[in-house]
PDB file of C-alpha atoms in Angstrom:
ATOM      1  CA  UNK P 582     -28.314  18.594  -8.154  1.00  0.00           C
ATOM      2  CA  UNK P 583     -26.425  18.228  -4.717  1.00  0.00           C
ATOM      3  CA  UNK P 584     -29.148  15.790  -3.494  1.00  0.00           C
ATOM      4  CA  UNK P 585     -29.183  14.044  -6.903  1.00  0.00           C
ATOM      5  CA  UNK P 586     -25.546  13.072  -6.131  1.00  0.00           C
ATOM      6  CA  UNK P 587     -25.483  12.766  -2.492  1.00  0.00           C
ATOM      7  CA  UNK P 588     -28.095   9.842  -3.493  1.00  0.00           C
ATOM      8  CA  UNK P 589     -25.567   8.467  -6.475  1.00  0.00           C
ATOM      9  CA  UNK P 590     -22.949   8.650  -3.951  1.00  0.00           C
ATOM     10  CA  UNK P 591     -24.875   6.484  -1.309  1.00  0.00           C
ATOM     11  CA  UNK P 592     -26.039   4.132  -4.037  1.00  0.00           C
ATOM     12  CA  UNK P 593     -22.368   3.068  -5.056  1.00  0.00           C
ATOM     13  CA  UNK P 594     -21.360   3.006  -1.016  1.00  0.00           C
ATOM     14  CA  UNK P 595     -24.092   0.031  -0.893  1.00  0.00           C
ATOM     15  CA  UNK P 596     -22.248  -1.954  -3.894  1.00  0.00           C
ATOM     16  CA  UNK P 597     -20.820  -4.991  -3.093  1.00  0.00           C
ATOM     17  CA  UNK P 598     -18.187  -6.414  -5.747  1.00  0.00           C
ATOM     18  CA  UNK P 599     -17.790  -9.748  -6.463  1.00  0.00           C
ATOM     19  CA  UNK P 600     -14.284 -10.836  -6.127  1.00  0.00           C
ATOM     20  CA  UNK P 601     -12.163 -12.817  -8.669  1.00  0.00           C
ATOM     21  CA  UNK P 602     -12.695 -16.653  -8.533  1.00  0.00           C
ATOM     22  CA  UNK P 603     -10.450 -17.991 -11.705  1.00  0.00           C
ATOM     23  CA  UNK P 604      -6.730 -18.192  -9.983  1.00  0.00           C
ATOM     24  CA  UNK P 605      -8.257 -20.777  -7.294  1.00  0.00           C
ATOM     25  CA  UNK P 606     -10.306 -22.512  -9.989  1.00  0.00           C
ATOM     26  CA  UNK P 607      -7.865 -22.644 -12.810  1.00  0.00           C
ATOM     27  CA  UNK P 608      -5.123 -23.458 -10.696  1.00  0.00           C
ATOM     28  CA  UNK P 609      -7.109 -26.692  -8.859  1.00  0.00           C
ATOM     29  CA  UNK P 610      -8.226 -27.601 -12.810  1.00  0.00           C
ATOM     30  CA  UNK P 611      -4.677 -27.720 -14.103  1.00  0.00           C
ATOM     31  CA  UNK P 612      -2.893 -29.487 -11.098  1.00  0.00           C
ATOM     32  CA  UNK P 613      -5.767 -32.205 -11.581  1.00  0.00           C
ATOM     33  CA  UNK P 614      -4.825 -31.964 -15.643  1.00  0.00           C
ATOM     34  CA  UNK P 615      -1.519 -34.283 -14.630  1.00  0.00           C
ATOM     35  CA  UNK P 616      -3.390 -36.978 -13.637  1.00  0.00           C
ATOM     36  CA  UNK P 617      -4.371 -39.932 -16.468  1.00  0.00           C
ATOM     37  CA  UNK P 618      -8.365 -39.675 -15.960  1.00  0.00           C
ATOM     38  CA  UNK P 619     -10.560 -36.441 -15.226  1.00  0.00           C
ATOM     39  CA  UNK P 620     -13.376 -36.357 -12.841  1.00  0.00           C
ATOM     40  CA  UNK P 621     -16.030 -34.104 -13.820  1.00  0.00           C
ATOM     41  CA  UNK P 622     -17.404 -34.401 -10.485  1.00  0.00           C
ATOM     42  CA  UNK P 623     -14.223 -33.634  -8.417  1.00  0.00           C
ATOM     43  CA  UNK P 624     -13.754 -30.818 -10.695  1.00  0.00           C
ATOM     44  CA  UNK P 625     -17.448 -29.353  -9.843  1.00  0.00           C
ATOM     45  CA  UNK P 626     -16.840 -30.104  -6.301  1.00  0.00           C
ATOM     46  CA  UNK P 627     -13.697 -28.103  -6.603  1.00  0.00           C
ATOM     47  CA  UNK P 628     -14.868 -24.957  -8.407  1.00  0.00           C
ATOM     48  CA  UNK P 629     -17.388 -25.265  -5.979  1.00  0.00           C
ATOM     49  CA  UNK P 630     -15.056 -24.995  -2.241  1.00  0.00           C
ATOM     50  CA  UNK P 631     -12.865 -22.417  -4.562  1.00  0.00           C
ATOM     51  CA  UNK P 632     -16.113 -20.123  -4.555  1.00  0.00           C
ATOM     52  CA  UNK P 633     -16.522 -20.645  -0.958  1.00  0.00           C
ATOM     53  CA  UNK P 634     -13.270 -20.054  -0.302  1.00  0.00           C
ATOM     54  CA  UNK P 635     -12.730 -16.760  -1.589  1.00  0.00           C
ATOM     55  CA  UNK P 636     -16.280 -15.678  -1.040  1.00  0.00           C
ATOM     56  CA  UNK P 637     -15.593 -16.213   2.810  1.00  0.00           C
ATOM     57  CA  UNK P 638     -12.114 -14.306   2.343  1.00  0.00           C
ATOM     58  CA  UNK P 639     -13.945 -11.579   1.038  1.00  0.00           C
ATOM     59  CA  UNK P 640     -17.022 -11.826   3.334  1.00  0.00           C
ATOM     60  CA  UNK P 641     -14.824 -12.656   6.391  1.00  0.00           C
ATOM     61  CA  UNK P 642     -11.799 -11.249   8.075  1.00  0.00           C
ATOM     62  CA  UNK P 643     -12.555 -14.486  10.597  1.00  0.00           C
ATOM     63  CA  UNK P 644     -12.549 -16.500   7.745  1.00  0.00           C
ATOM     64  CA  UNK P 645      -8.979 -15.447   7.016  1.00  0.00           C
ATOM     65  CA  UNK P 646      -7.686 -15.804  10.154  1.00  0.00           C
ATOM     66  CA  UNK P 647      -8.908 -19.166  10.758  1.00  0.00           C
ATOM     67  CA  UNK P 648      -6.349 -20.255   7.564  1.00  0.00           C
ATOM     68  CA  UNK P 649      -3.553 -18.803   9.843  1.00  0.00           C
ATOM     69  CA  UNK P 650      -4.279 -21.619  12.370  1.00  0.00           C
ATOM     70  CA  UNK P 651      -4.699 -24.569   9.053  1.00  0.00           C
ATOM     71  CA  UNK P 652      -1.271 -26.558   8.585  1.00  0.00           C
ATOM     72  CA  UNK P 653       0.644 -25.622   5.976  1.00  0.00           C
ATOM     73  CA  UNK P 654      -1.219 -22.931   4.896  1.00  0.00           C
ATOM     74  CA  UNK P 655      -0.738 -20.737   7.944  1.00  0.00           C
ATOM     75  CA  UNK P 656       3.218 -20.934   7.275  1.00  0.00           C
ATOM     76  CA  UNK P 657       2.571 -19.758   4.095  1.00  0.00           C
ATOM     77  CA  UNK P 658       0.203 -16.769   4.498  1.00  0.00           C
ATOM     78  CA  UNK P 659       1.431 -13.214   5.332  1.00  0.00           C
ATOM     79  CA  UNK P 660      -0.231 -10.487   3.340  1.00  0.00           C
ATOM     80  CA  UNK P 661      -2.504 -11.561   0.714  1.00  0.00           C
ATOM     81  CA  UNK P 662      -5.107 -10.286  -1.322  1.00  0.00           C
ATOM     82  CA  UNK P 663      -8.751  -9.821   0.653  1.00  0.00           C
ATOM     83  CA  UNK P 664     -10.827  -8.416  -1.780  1.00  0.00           C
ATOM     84  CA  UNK P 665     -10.579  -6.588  -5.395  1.00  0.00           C
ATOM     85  CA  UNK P 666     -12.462  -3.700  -6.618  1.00  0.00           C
ATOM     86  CA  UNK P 667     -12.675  -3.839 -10.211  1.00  0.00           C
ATOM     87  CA  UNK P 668     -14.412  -1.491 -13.060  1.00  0.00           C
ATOM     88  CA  UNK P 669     -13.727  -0.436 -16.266  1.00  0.00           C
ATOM     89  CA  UNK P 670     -16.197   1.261 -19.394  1.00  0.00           C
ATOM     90  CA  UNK P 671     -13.677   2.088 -21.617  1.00  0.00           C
ATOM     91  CA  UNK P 672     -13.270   6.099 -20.539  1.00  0.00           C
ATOM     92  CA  UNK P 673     -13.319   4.970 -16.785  1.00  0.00           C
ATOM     93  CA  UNK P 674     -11.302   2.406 -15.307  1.00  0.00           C
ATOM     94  CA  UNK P 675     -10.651   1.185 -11.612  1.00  0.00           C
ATOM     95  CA  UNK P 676      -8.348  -1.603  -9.700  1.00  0.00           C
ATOM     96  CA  UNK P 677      -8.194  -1.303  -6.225  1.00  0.00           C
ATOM     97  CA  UNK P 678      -6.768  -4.356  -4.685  1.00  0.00           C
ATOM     98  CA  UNK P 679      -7.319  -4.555  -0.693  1.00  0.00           C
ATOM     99  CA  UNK P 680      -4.662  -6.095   1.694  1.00  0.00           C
ATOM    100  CA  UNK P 681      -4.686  -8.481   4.489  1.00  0.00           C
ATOM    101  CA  UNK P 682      -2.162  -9.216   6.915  1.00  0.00           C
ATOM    102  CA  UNK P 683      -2.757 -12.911   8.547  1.00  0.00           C
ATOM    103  CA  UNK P 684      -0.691 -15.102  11.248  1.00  0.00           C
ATOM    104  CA  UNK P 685       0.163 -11.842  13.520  1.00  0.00           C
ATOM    105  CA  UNK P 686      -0.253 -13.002  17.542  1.00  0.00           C
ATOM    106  CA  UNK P 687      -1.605  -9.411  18.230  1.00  0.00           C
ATOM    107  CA  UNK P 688      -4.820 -10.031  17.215  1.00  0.00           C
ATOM    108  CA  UNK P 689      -5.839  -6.188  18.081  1.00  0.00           C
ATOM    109  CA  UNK P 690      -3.012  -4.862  15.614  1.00  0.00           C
ATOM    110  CA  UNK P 691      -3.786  -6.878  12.713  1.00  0.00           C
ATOM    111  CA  UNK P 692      -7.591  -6.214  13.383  1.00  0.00           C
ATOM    112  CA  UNK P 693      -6.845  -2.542  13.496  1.00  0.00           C
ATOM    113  CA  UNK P 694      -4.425  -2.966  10.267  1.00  0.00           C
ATOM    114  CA  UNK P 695      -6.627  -5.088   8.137  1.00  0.00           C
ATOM    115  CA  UNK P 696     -10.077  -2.822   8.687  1.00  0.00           C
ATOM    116  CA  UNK P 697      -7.833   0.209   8.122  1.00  0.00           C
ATOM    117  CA  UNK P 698      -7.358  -1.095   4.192  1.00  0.00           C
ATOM    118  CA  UNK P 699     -10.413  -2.138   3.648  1.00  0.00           C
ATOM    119  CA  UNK P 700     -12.063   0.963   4.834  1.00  0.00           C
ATOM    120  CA  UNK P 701      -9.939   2.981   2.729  1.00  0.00           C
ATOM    121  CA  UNK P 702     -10.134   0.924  -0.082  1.00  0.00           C
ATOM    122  CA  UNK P 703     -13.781   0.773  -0.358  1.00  0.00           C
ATOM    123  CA  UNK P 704     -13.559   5.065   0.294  1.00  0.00           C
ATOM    124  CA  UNK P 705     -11.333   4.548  -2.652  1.00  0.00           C
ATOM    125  CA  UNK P 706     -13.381   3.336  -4.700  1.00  0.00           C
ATOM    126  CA  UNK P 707     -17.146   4.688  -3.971  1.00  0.00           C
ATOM    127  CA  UNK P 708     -15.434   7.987  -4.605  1.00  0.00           C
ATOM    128  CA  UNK P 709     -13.714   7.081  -7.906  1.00  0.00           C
ATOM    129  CA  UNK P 710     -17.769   6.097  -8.769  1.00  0.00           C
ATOM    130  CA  UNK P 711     -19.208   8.730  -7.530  1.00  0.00           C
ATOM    131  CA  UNK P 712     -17.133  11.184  -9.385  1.00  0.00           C
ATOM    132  CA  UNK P 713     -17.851   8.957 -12.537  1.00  0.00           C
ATOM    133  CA  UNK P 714     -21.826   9.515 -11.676  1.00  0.00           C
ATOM    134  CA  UNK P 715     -20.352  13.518 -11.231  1.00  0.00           C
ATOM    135  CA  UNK P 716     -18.961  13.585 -14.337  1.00  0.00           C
ATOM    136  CA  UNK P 717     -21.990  12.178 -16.312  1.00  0.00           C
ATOM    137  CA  UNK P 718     -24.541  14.621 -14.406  1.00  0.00           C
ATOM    138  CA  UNK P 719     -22.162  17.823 -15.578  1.00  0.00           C
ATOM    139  CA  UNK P 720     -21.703  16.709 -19.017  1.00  0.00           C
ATOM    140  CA  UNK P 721     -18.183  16.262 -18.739  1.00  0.00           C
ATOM    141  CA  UNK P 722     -15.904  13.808 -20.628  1.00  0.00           C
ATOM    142  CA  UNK P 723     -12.820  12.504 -20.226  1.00  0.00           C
ATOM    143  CA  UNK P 724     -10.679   9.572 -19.047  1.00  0.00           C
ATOM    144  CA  UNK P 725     -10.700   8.974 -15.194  1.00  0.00           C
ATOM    145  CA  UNK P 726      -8.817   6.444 -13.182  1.00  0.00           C
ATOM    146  CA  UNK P 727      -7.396   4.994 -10.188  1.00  0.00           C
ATOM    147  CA  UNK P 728      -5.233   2.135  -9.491  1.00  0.00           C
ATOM    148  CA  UNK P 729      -4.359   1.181  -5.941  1.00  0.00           C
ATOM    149  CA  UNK P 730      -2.638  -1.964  -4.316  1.00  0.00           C
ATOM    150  CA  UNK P 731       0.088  -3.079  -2.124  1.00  0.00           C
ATOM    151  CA  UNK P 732       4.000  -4.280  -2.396  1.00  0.00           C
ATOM    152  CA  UNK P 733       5.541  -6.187   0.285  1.00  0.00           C
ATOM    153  CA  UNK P 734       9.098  -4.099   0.825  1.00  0.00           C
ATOM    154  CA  UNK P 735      10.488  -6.237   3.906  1.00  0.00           C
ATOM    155  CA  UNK P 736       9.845  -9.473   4.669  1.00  0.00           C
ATOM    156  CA  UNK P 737      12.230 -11.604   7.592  1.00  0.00           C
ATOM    157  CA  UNK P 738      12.326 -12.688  10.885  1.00  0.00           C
ATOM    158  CA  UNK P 739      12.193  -9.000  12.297  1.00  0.00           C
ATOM    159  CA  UNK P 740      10.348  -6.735   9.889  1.00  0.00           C
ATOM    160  CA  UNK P 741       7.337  -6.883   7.930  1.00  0.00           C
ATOM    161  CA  UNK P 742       7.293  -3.515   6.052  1.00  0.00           C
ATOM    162  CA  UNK P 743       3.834  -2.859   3.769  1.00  0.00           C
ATOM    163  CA  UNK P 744       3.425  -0.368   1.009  1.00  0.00           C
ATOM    164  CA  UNK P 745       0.126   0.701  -0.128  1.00  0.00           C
ATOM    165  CA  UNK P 746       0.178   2.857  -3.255  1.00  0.00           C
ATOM    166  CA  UNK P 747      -2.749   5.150  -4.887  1.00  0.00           C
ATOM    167  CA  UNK P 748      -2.251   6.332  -8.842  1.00  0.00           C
ATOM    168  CA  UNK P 749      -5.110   8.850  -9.452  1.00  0.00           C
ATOM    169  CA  UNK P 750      -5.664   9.611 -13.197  1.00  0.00           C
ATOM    170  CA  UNK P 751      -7.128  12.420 -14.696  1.00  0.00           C
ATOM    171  CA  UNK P 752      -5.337  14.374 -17.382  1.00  0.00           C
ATOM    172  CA  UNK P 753      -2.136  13.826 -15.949  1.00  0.00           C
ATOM    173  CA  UNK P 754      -1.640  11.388 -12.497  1.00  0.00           C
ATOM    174  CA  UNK P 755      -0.683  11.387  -8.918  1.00  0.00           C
ATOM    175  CA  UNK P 756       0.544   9.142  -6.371  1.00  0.00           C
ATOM    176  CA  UNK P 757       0.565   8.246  -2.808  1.00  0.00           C
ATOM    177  CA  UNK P 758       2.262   5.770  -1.142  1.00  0.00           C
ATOM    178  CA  UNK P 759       1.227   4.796   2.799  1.00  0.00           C
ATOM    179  CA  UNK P 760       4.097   2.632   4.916  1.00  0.00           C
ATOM    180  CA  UNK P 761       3.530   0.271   7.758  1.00  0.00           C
ATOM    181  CA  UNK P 762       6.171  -0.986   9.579  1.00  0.00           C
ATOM    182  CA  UNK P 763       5.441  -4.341  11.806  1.00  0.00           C
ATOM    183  CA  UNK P 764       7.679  -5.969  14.323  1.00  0.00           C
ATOM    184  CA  UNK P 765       6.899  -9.402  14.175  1.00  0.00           C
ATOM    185  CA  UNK P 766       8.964 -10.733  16.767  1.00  0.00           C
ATOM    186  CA  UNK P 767       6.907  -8.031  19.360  1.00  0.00           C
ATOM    187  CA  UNK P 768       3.858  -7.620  17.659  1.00  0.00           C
ATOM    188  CA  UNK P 769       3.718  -3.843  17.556  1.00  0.00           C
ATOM    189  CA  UNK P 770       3.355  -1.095  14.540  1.00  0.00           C
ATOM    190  CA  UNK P 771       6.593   0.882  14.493  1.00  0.00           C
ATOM    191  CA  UNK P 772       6.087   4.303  13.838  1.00  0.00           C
ATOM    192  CA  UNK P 773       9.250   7.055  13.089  1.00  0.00           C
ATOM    193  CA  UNK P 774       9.151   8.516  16.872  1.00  0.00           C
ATOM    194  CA  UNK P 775       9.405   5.258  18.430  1.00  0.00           C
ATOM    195  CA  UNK P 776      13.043   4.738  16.938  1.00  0.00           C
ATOM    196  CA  UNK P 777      14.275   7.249  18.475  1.00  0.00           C
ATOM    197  CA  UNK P 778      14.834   8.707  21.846  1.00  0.00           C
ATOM    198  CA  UNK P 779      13.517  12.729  20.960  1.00  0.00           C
ATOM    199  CA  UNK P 780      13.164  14.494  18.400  1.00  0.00           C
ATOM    200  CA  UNK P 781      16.833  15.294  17.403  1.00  0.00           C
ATOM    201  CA  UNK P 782      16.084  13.159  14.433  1.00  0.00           C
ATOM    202  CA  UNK P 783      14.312  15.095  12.692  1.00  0.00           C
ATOM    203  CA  UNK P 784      17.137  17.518  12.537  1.00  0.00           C
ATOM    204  CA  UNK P 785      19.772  14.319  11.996  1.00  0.00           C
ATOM    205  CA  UNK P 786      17.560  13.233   9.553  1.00  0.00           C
ATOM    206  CA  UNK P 787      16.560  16.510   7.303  1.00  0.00           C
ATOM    207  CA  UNK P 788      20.344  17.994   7.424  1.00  0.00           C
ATOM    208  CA  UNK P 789      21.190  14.679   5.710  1.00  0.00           C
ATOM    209  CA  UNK P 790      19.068  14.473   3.046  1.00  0.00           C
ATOM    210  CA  UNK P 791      19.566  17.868   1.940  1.00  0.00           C
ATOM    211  CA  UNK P 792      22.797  17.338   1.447  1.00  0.00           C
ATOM    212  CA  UNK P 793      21.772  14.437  -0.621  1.00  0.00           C
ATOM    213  CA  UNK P 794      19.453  16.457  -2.645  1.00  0.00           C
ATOM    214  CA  UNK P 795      22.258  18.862  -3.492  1.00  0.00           C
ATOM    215  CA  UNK P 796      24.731  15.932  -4.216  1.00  0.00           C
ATOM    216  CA  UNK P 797      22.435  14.218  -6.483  1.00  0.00           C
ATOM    217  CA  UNK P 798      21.754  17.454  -8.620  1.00  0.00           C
ATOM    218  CA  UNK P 799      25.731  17.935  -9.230  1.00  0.00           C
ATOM    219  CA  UNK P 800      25.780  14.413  -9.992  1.00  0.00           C
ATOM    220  CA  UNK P 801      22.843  14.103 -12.878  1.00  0.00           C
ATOM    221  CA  UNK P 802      21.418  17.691 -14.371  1.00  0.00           C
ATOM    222  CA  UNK P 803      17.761  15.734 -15.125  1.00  0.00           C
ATOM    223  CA  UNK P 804      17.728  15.686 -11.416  1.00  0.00           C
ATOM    224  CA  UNK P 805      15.808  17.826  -9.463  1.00  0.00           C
ATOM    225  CA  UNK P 806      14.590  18.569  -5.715  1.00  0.00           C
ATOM    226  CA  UNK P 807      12.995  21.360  -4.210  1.00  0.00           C
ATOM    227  CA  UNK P 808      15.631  22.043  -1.557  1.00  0.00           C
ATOM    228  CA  UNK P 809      16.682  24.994   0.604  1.00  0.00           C
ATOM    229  CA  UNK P 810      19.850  26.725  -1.145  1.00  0.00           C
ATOM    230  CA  UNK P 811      18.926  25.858  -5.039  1.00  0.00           C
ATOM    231  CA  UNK P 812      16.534  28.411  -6.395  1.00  0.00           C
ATOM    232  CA  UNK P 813      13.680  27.307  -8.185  1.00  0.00           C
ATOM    233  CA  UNK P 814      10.432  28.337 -10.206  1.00  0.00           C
ATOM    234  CA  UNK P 815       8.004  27.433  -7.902  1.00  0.00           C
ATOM    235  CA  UNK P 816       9.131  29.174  -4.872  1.00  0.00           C
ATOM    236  CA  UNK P 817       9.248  26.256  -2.527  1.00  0.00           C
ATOM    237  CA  UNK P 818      12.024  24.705  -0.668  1.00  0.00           C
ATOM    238  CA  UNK P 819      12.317  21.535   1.138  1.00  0.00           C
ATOM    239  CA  UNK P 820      14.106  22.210   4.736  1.00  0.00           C
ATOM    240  CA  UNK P 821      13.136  19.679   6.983  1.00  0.00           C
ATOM    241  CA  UNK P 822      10.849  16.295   7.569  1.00  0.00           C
ATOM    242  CA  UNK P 823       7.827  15.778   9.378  1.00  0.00           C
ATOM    243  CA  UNK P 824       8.066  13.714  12.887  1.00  0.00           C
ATOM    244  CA  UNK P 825       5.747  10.954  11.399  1.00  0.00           C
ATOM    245  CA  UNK P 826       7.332  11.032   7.621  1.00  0.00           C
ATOM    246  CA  UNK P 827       6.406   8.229   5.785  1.00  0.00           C
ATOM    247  CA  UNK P 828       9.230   5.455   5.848  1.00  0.00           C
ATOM    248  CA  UNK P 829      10.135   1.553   6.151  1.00  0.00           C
ATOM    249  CA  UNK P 830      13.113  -0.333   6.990  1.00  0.00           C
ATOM    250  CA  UNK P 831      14.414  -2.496   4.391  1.00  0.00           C
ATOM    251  CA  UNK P 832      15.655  -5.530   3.948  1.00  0.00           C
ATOM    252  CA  UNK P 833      19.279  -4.696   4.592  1.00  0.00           C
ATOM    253  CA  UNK P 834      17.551  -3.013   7.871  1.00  0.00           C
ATOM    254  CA  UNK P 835      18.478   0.899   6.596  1.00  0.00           C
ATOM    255  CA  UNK P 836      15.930   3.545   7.658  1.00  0.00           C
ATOM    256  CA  UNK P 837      14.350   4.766   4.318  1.00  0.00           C
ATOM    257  CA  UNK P 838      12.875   7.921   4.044  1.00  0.00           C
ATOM    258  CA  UNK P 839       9.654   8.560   1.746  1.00  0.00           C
ATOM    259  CA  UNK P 840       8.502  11.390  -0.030  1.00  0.00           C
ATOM    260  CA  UNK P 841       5.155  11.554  -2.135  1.00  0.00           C
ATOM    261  CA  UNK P 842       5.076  12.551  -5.274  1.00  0.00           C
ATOM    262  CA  UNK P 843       5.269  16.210  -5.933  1.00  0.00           C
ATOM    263  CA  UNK P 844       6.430  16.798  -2.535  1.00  0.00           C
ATOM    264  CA  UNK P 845       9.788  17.576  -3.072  1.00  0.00           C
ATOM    265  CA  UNK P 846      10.041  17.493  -6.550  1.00  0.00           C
ATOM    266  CA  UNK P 847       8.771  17.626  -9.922  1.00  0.00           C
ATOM    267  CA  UNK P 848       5.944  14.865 -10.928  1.00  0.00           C
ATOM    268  CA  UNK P 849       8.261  12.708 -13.507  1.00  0.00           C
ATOM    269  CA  UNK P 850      10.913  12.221 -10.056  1.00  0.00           C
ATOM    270  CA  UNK P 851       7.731   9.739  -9.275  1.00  0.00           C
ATOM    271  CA  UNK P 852       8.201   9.547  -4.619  1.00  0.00           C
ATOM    272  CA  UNK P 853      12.160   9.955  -4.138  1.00  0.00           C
ATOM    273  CA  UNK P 854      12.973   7.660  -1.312  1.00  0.00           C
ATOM    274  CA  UNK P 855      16.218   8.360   0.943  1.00  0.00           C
ATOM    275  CA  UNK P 856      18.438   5.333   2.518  1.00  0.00           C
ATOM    276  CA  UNK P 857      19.561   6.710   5.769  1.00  0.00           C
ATOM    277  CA  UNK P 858      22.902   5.599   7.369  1.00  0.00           C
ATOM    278  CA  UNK P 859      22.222   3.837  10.487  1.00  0.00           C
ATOM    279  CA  UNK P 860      25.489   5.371  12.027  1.00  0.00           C
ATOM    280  CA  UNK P 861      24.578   8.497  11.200  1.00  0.00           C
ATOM    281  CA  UNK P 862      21.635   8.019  13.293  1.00  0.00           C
ATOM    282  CA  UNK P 863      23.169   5.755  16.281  1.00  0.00           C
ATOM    283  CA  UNK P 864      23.095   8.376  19.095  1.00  0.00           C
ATOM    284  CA  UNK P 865      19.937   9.274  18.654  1.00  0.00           C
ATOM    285  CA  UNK P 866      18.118   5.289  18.426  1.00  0.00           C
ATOM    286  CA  UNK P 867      15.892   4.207  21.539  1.00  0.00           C
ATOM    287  CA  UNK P 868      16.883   0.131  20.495  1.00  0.00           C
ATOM    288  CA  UNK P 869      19.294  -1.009  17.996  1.00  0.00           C
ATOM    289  CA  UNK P 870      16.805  -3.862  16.980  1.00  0.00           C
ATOM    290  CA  UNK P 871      15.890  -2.439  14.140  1.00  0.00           C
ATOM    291  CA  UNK P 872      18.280  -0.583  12.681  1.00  0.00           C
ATOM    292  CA  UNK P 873      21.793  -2.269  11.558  1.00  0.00           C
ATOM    293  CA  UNK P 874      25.242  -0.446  11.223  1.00  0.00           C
ATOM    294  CA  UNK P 875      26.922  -0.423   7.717  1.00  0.00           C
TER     295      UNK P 875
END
């Protein structure tokens, strides 16, 4: 049986997905609607560069890139959509949309970024298959389903913050969300340690938050954390962050603070985020670039 699905597993790794054509097409169609006469040929020949358009997207990181250096369209592109992994049967169902991040000057960083995604994404989703192809072989049955994509969090002149999220479904769900922080006026990936000059933050950080926890609890009784002075049922307690916890900086440039869901809390608290105050955290910053005061 373990070879039977070692083979299944292979077999879905090899499946290349088509990618959706009809916003390109549809859109080119009805901005050629406006016009007094219609053109069946321009309309074929239109359909026609929309298919090689998004096939090379898909096919392509190059292909991408090169619309960064177009006129018009480079100003406009930041993170798009590369490719989509779609399925559905009715008792299964999948959407895993994979990111692309164009128009960055560090060429090694947004290579490293963009084959990050799309090697998790396509992980994602040969999995989600191959437990399908699991299922089928045990004679199980039941609903199954993931849903993964992105959400642009901070976009100016300084910070380009990306959130990819994962919703697993089976019985009940789960989610993860994954952070990266760009500075676009350097070109680098920001991580958590390079804000800060040691590792007193984590302390800074952690006492803070608890606090919050606590305050929030008083506050609203549907409220609850798993945090160090409130007992609980299931004998955990939240006491401090990890040196590489997931964050981003917003758009009012606040340090926020990520949890996943189930970390610190029940599963209907969904991942409780945590605005920081920058002065809170001003004597322990390497560079106030990123970070502003209240």
């Amino acid at each position: 049986m373990d070879e039977k699905l070692e083979q299944m597993k292979q077999t879905y790794m090899d499946i290349p997905i088509p990618a959706e054509l009809d916003f390109i097409v549809n859109q080119a169609i009805n901005q050629h609607r406006k016009k007094p006469r219609t053109n069946l040929k321009w309309m074929t020949a239109v359909a026609a560069a929309a298919i090689v358009f998004v096939a090379g997207l898909n096919t392509s990181p190059a292909f991408a890139h090169s619309l960064a250096d177009m006129p018009v369209v480079g100003k406009l592109i930041k993170v798009l959509t590369f490719r989509e992994y779609l399925y559905d049967d009715g008792a299964h169902n999948a959407k895993v949309e994979v990111p692309i991040i164009t128009n960055l000057d560090n060429k090694v960083l947004e290579e490293s970024l963009n084959t990050k995604y799309l090697e998790e994404s396509k992980k994602l989703y040969t999995d989600f298959m191959f437990d399908i192809e699991k299922m089928k072989a045990s004679g199980l049955e039941g609903h199954l389903g993931v849903d993964s994509g992105y959400i642009v969090k901070t976009d100016n002149d300084q910070i380009l913050a990306v959130g990819r999220y994962v919703v697993n479904t089976v019985g009940s769900s789960s989610t993860t969300f994954q952070y990266d922080t760009i500075d676009k006026k350097n070109q680098l990936l920001i991580t958590l340690p390079s804000l800060f000059k040691d590792e007193g933050y984590v302390q800074v950080i952690s006492d803070y938050i608890k606090e919050q926890m606590i305050q929030r609890m008083k506050e609203d009784p549907a409220i609850i954390y798993w945090v160090e002075g409130v007992p609980n049922d299931v004998k955990f307690y939240f006491s401090s962050i990890k040196k590489d916890q997931s964050f981003y900086i917003n758009k009012d440039g606040k340090l926020v603070i990520v949890f996943q869901k189930y970390g610190v809390t029940p599963g209907y608290m969904g991942t409780p985020e945590f605005i920081i105050p920058t002065n809170l955290l001003a004597d322990q910053l390497s560079t106030h670039a990123y970070l502003l005061p209240e």
